[in-house]
Amino acid sequence: MRRAWPLTVRGTAAGVLALACFIAAAQLGSVQLLAFGVFLVALVVVSLIALHITRRDVSLSRTSSPATVAVGDDTRVTVHVGVRTALPTTPGTWEDRVPEGLDGRSDGRFPALGSGLRGGDRAVDLVYELHATQRGIHWLGPLDLTIRDPFGIARRVAEVGETTRLIVTPQCIDLPPLTAFAGATGGMLQATTTRLGQGTDNLIARPYQPGDSMRRIHWRATAHRDMLMVRQEEQESTPEATVVLDRAKSRWGEDAAARPGADASFEAAVDACVSAVNALVRDGYAVQVVDVDGSPLSEVVPGGEQSAVAVLVARFATVTAAGSLSLAALTRLWSGSTTGPLVLITGALTAADVDVLAPVPAHSAHPVLLSTEPADEVIERAAATGWYAASIAPGTSLRDAWLRVSHADVTAAEAAS
């Protein structure tokens, strides 16, 4: 509860005037001035007593729409306040406490309410809008409700209700496909292209069994037999992609490990991470998000499951920089295996780091390197070792950077011609 001077401007003026009356009465010997001063003091005291002994039962519920909001978006907050009181209330003011990371005016005038003796609670809906500026979990409230006595002399600030959680997620930017032809890197189109020239009528169908992919359903055989049938010979594989978010504190600012949303470079990296996952999942890849040593940062997101992407984006509302892993851990991770697209997102990047990462591109169908703070000529050096590299420094366009790394082959061909 916030402490406040218990008198309004009117009440303060009454107290000052009473004091002046006492002084003047003592100097002039005026009984009238003394009586008037006593009257003003009594009025102030009665107002304070009436304000504090009048029972008011206040209930509060708070909702926001949407309940989860991305950085840069707005949410509408509705505070439902129910008041039960024996006496009518006078107008007051309200202010809902809003933490750093959310912008918007969350105060206003609280209307007068009638007596609740003849009915139930008198309810008021207080509505305001907030603009999300910082990722993380924020807590709205409590509500500070300022009430006044009927004479407007005294006031009381009451802390009402509990706090309500509002999740602010990173921005998930809509990015184009990683390549102009997804089958080139093992994506969704790969299964389609491998079947070109094959007649679906020549495929042997068998009854559907639990666990079979719905993509394998043979619709003509299903209609003919009046039961679900699937293609037996079709070789179905789940294309995989990996997104690596480098969280080592040494490659980010000091604030990146303190709390979500504090470091602009790390925020750009988190936005790039969830946006890359969204793009790859949309193209049919099963995506694993890991740290540079392979430690999973989320569950595997199945290809085409946009609802699972939403879950991952919400989970990344609280991720921060942590640990002190070297980029050499990524080299060891892929030393004996290969993968489809590999997207590495890191912070400060030096020429020595690029040399350490030089063996990795050979183990990926499409290795992408995104840095928020690359040193001079590091992007070109990384490209020479096989990476499709670009800078995603704060303030730059992630979409433009993604276009450069996703169509690098096309760009190189055009440059050569």
C-alpha positions as a printed Julia matrix, in Angstrom:
417×3 Matrix{Float64}:
   0.0     0.0     0.0
   1.4     3.37   -0.98
   1.61    5.99    1.75
  -0.12    9.27    0.92
  -0.97   12.48    2.72
  -4.42   11.71    4.19
  -5.91   15.12    3.39
  -6.94   16.52    0.04
  -6.15   20.09   -1.0
  -9.46   21.13    0.53
  -8.71   19.31    3.78
  -5.17   20.71    3.97
  -6.53   24.21    3.43
  -9.08   23.65    6.2
  -6.32   22.57    8.59
  -4.15   25.58    7.73
  -7.11   27.91    8.14
  -7.97   26.38   11.53
  -4.39   26.97   12.71
  -4.57   30.57   11.5
  -7.85   31.04   13.38
  -6.31   29.77   16.62
  -3.35   32.13   16.27
  -5.57   35.09   15.44
  -8.0    34.27   18.27
  -5.12   34.23   20.75
  -3.83   37.58   19.5
  -7.21   39.33   19.2
  -9.12   37.52   21.93
 -11.88   36.65   19.47
 -14.18   33.86   20.61
 -15.75   33.64   17.14
 -12.4    32.89   15.48
 -11.67   30.25   18.12
 -15.05   28.6    17.55
 -14.55   28.64   13.81
 -11.13   27.04   14.19
 -12.57   24.31   16.41
 -15.3    23.72   13.84
 -12.73   23.25   11.04
 -10.66   20.84   13.12
 -13.78   18.86   14.02
 -14.77   18.7    10.36
 -11.38   17.31    9.38
 -11.4    14.77   12.23
 -14.94   13.6    11.45
 -14.05   13.22    7.77
 -11.02   11.09    8.64
 -13.02    8.9    11.02
 -15.87    8.46    8.57
 -13.46    7.51    5.8
 -11.79    4.8     7.85
 -14.74    3.29    9.71
 -16.96    2.96    6.64
 -16.69   -0.66    5.56
 -16.0    -1.31    1.9
 -15.55   -4.81    0.58
 -13.7    -4.62   -2.72
 -13.14   -7.57   -5.05
 -11.01   -7.46   -8.17
 -10.27   -9.63  -11.19
  -7.95   -8.74  -14.04
  -7.82  -10.13  -17.58
  -5.76   -9.21  -20.6
  -6.53   -9.84  -24.24
  -4.4   -11.42  -25.5
  -2.99  -13.02  -22.36
   0.34  -13.58  -24.14
   1.69  -10.75  -26.26
   4.8   -10.4   -28.42
   7.29   -7.56  -28.1
   6.01   -4.62  -30.11
   2.34   -5.63  -29.85
  -0.48   -4.28  -27.69
  -2.73   -5.94  -25.17
  -6.0    -4.73  -23.67
  -6.32   -5.06  -19.9
  -9.72   -5.13  -18.2
  -9.91   -4.74  -14.41
 -13.29   -5.74  -12.98
 -13.8    -4.06   -9.59
 -16.75   -4.95   -7.37
 -17.54   -2.74   -4.36
 -19.96   -3.51   -1.54
 -20.58   -0.63    0.85
 -23.4     0.5     3.11
 -23.02    4.16    2.12
 -22.81    5.71   -1.32
 -19.26    6.4    -2.44
 -17.86    9.59   -3.89
 -15.73    9.75   -7.05
 -12.11    8.76   -6.65
  -9.09    7.79   -8.71
  -7.41    4.5    -9.57
  -4.0     3.4   -10.79
  -2.98   -0.11  -11.76
   0.71   -0.72  -11.18
   2.55   -1.54  -14.4
   6.15   -2.8   -14.36
   9.03   -1.71  -16.55
   8.83   -3.27  -20.0
   5.2    -2.27  -20.55
   4.13    1.17  -21.7
   0.7     2.7   -21.37
  -1.49    4.82  -19.15
  -3.08    2.7   -16.45
  -4.95    5.21  -14.31
  -8.15    7.21  -14.36
 -11.18    8.44  -12.47
 -13.14    5.97  -10.38
 -16.87    6.71  -10.54
 -19.22    7.25   -7.59
 -21.25    4.2    -6.59
 -24.59    3.93   -4.85
 -25.35    2.12   -1.6
 -25.26   -1.65   -1.69
 -27.87   -2.18    1.01
 -30.62   -2.92   -1.49
 -28.66   -5.11   -3.82
 -25.4    -6.84   -4.52
 -22.0    -5.43   -5.43
 -21.66   -2.33   -7.54
 -19.22   -3.25  -10.31
 -16.99   -1.14  -12.51
 -14.82   -2.23  -15.46
 -11.57   -0.3   -15.79
  -9.99   -0.73  -19.22
  -6.59    0.34  -20.49
  -4.09   -0.7   -23.15
  -0.43   -1.6   -22.79
   2.37   -1.74  -25.36
   4.93   -4.5   -24.79
   8.5    -3.23  -25.07
  10.49   -5.87  -23.18
  10.41   -9.66  -23.25
   9.75  -11.57  -20.05
   7.09  -12.36  -17.47
   5.55   -9.19  -16.08
   3.15   -8.78  -13.17
   0.31   -6.28  -13.3
  -1.06   -4.79  -10.1
  -2.05   -4.43   -7.37
  -4.58   -1.67   -8.01
  -4.26    1.53   -5.98
  -7.74    2.89   -5.34
  -8.0     6.39   -3.87
 -11.31    7.1    -2.1
 -12.55   10.35   -0.53
 -15.08   11.27    2.12
 -18.34   12.96    1.0
 -16.94   16.42    1.85
 -13.77   15.89   -0.17
 -11.58   16.66    2.83
  -9.83   13.34    3.54
  -8.62   10.56    1.26
  -7.44    7.03    1.64
  -5.35    4.94   -0.74
  -6.26    1.26   -0.67
  -4.23   -1.5    -2.28
  -6.73   -3.8    -3.96
  -6.37   -7.26   -5.43
  -3.46   -9.49   -6.34
  -1.02   -9.34   -9.22
  -1.73  -10.86  -12.62
   0.88  -12.42  -14.89
   1.39  -11.14  -18.43
   3.8   -13.05  -20.68
   5.69  -11.05  -23.28
   7.26  -13.3   -25.9
   9.98  -12.55  -28.45
   8.97  -11.33  -31.88
   8.34  -14.17  -34.33
   9.01  -12.6   -37.71
   7.6   -14.25  -40.81
  10.59  -15.37  -42.89
  10.71  -16.83  -46.42
  11.7   -20.48  -47.03
  15.33  -21.26  -46.34
  15.92  -22.05  -50.02
  13.92  -21.45  -53.16
  13.46  -25.26  -53.39
  13.0   -26.94  -50.03
  13.86  -30.4   -51.36
  17.42  -29.23  -51.91
  18.02  -29.36  -48.17
  15.83  -32.31  -47.27
  12.63  -30.46  -46.55
   8.99  -31.24  -47.13
   9.32  -31.17  -50.9
  11.93  -33.91  -50.92
   9.37  -36.7   -50.52
   7.25  -35.15  -53.22
  10.06  -34.84  -55.74
  11.27  -38.4   -55.2
   7.87  -39.66  -56.32
   7.78  -37.77  -59.62
   7.01  -40.19  -62.47
   5.53  -42.81  -60.15
   1.89  -43.66  -60.62
   0.0   -43.68  -57.36
  -2.21  -46.44  -58.72
   0.83  -48.78  -58.82
   1.5   -48.4   -55.09
   0.36  -51.27  -52.86
  -2.09  -50.14  -50.17
  -2.53  -51.73  -46.77
  -4.94  -51.01  -43.88
  -4.13  -48.05  -41.71
  -2.41  -48.82  -38.4
  -2.01  -46.54  -35.36
   1.16  -44.5   -35.79
   1.0   -44.26  -39.57
   1.38  -40.75  -40.94
  -1.78  -39.22  -42.33
   0.26  -38.12  -45.33
   0.55  -41.77  -46.4
  -3.2   -42.33  -46.73
  -4.16  -43.74  -50.15
  -7.43  -41.95  -50.72
  -8.53  -43.91  -53.8
  -8.04  -47.24  -52.03
  -9.75  -45.82  -48.94
 -12.82  -44.88  -50.97
 -12.84  -48.25  -52.73
 -12.59  -50.34  -49.53
 -14.48  -47.98  -47.23
 -11.65  -48.08  -44.69
  -8.43  -46.12  -44.23
  -5.63  -47.45  -46.43
  -2.01  -46.28  -46.58
   0.74  -46.62  -49.19
   3.0   -49.44  -48.13
   6.09  -48.87  -50.26
   6.41  -45.16  -49.83
   9.61  -44.41  -47.99
   8.8   -41.65  -45.57
  11.47  -39.82  -43.67
  11.25  -36.95  -41.24
  13.57  -34.17  -42.4
  15.42  -32.57  -39.52
  16.91  -29.16  -38.92
  18.81  -27.71  -35.97
  18.78  -24.17  -34.6
  21.64  -23.34  -32.23
  21.27  -20.38  -29.87
  24.65  -19.52  -28.41
  24.0   -18.42  -24.81
  27.59  -18.05  -23.6
  27.76  -14.89  -21.47
  31.16  -13.97  -22.89
  29.61  -13.22  -26.3
  26.85  -10.97  -24.97
  26.56   -7.86  -22.86
  26.5    -8.01  -19.07
  22.74   -7.47  -18.93
  21.96  -10.49  -21.14
  22.27  -12.83  -18.16
  20.5   -10.53  -15.7
  16.94  -10.66  -17.01
  15.03  -11.13  -20.26
  14.81   -8.08  -22.48
  17.77   -6.24  -20.94
  20.33   -6.67  -23.75
  19.4    -5.51  -27.26
  21.82   -7.88  -29.01
  20.57  -10.93  -27.14
  16.98   -9.91  -27.88
  17.81   -9.76  -31.59
  19.26  -13.26  -31.34
  16.2   -14.66  -29.53
  13.91  -13.1   -32.15
  16.04  -14.67  -34.88
  15.92  -18.05  -33.13
  12.14  -18.33  -32.85
  11.66  -16.85  -36.33
  14.04  -19.4   -37.86
  12.25  -22.24  -36.07
   8.91  -20.98  -37.35
  10.18  -20.82  -40.94
  11.75  -24.28  -40.83
   8.72  -25.92  -39.19
   6.44  -24.34  -41.77
   8.61  -25.94  -44.48
   8.17  -29.38  -42.92
  11.33  -29.79  -40.85
  11.36  -31.29  -37.38
  13.42  -28.67  -35.54
  15.58  -29.11  -32.46
  16.75  -25.96  -30.62
  20.0   -26.47  -28.71
  22.88  -24.64  -27.1
  26.32  -24.89  -28.69
  27.11  -28.08  -26.75
  23.91  -29.78  -27.9
  21.95  -29.18  -24.68
  18.29  -28.96  -25.73
  16.54  -25.67  -25.1
  13.13  -27.06  -26.01
  11.34  -30.17  -27.12
  11.65  -31.13  -30.79
   9.12  -29.13  -32.8
   7.48  -31.44  -35.4
   7.33  -30.3   -38.99
   4.18  -28.42  -39.86
   3.04  -28.11  -36.23
   2.57  -24.36  -35.86
   0.87  -24.84  -32.49
   4.1   -26.36  -31.19
   5.94  -23.27  -32.44
   3.63  -21.11  -30.33
   4.54  -23.19  -27.27
   8.25  -22.74  -28.0
   7.85  -18.98  -28.48
   6.12  -18.71  -25.09
   8.9   -20.75  -23.47
  11.52  -18.4   -24.89
   9.92  -15.49  -23.04
  12.32  -16.14  -20.15
  15.52  -17.43  -21.78
  18.7   -15.56  -20.85
  22.42  -15.86  -21.48
  24.09  -18.5   -19.33
  27.25  -20.54  -19.12
  30.65  -20.05  -20.7
  30.75  -22.59  -23.52
  33.24  -22.24  -26.32
  32.14  -22.44  -29.96
  34.51  -25.38  -30.24
  31.8   -27.42  -28.51
  29.68  -27.1   -31.64
  32.53  -28.41  -33.77
  32.85  -31.46  -31.54
  29.09  -31.96  -31.58
  28.93  -32.39  -35.36
  32.32  -33.97  -35.89
  30.89  -37.43  -36.54
  27.42  -36.74  -37.92
  25.52  -34.74  -40.48
  22.25  -32.86  -40.41
  19.91  -30.91  -42.65
  19.82  -27.14  -42.27
  21.87  -25.86  -39.33
  21.27  -22.31  -38.1
  23.81  -20.94  -35.62
  22.87  -17.68  -33.89
  25.6   -16.03  -31.85
  26.67  -12.67  -30.47
  30.18  -11.24  -30.7
  32.05  -13.11  -33.43
  35.76  -12.86  -34.2
  37.98  -14.25  -36.94
  39.32  -16.81  -34.46
  35.76  -18.0   -33.81
  35.18  -18.46  -37.52
  38.34  -20.54  -37.8
  37.07  -22.76  -34.96
  33.73  -23.19  -36.75
  35.27  -23.89  -40.17
  34.72  -27.71  -40.06
  30.98  -27.42  -39.26
  29.58  -26.47  -42.72
  30.71  -29.78  -44.19
  28.26  -31.58  -41.88
  25.14  -29.6   -42.84
  23.02  -29.41  -45.97
  22.64  -25.66  -45.48
  24.78  -24.1   -42.7
  23.61  -20.62  -41.66
  25.6   -18.34  -39.37
  23.92  -15.24  -37.91
  25.84  -12.86  -35.64
  24.58   -9.8   -33.79
  28.06   -8.33  -33.42
  30.49   -9.59  -36.07
  33.97   -8.13  -36.23
  35.19   -6.47  -39.43
  35.29   -8.81  -42.45
  34.18  -11.77  -40.32
  31.06  -12.36  -42.41
  33.15  -12.65  -45.57
  35.62  -14.93  -43.79
  32.79  -17.18  -42.64
  31.36  -17.33  -46.16
  34.74  -18.47  -47.44
  34.65  -21.48  -45.08
  31.2   -22.59  -46.3
  28.8   -20.72  -44.04
  25.85  -18.73  -45.36
  26.57  -15.82  -43.03
  24.92  -12.48  -42.25
  24.8    -9.84  -39.55
  21.64   -9.4   -37.48
  22.8    -6.43  -35.4
  20.03   -4.67  -33.43
  18.16   -2.26  -35.67
  18.79   -4.22  -38.88
  16.18   -6.22  -40.77
  16.15   -9.9   -39.86
  14.1   -10.65  -42.97
  16.73   -9.07  -45.23
  19.49  -11.03  -43.5
  17.51  -14.26  -43.88
  16.98  -13.56  -47.57
  20.73  -13.23  -48.01
  21.52  -16.54  -46.31
  18.58  -18.46  -47.8
  19.24  -17.5   -51.43
  23.0   -17.38  -51.24
  23.39  -19.9   -54.05
  21.23  -17.84  -56.36
  23.06  -14.65  -55.48
  26.43  -16.25  -56.05
  25.33  -17.58  -59.44
  24.07  -14.16  -60.49
  27.32  -12.56  -59.35
  29.37  -15.1   -61.3
  27.39  -14.49  -64.49
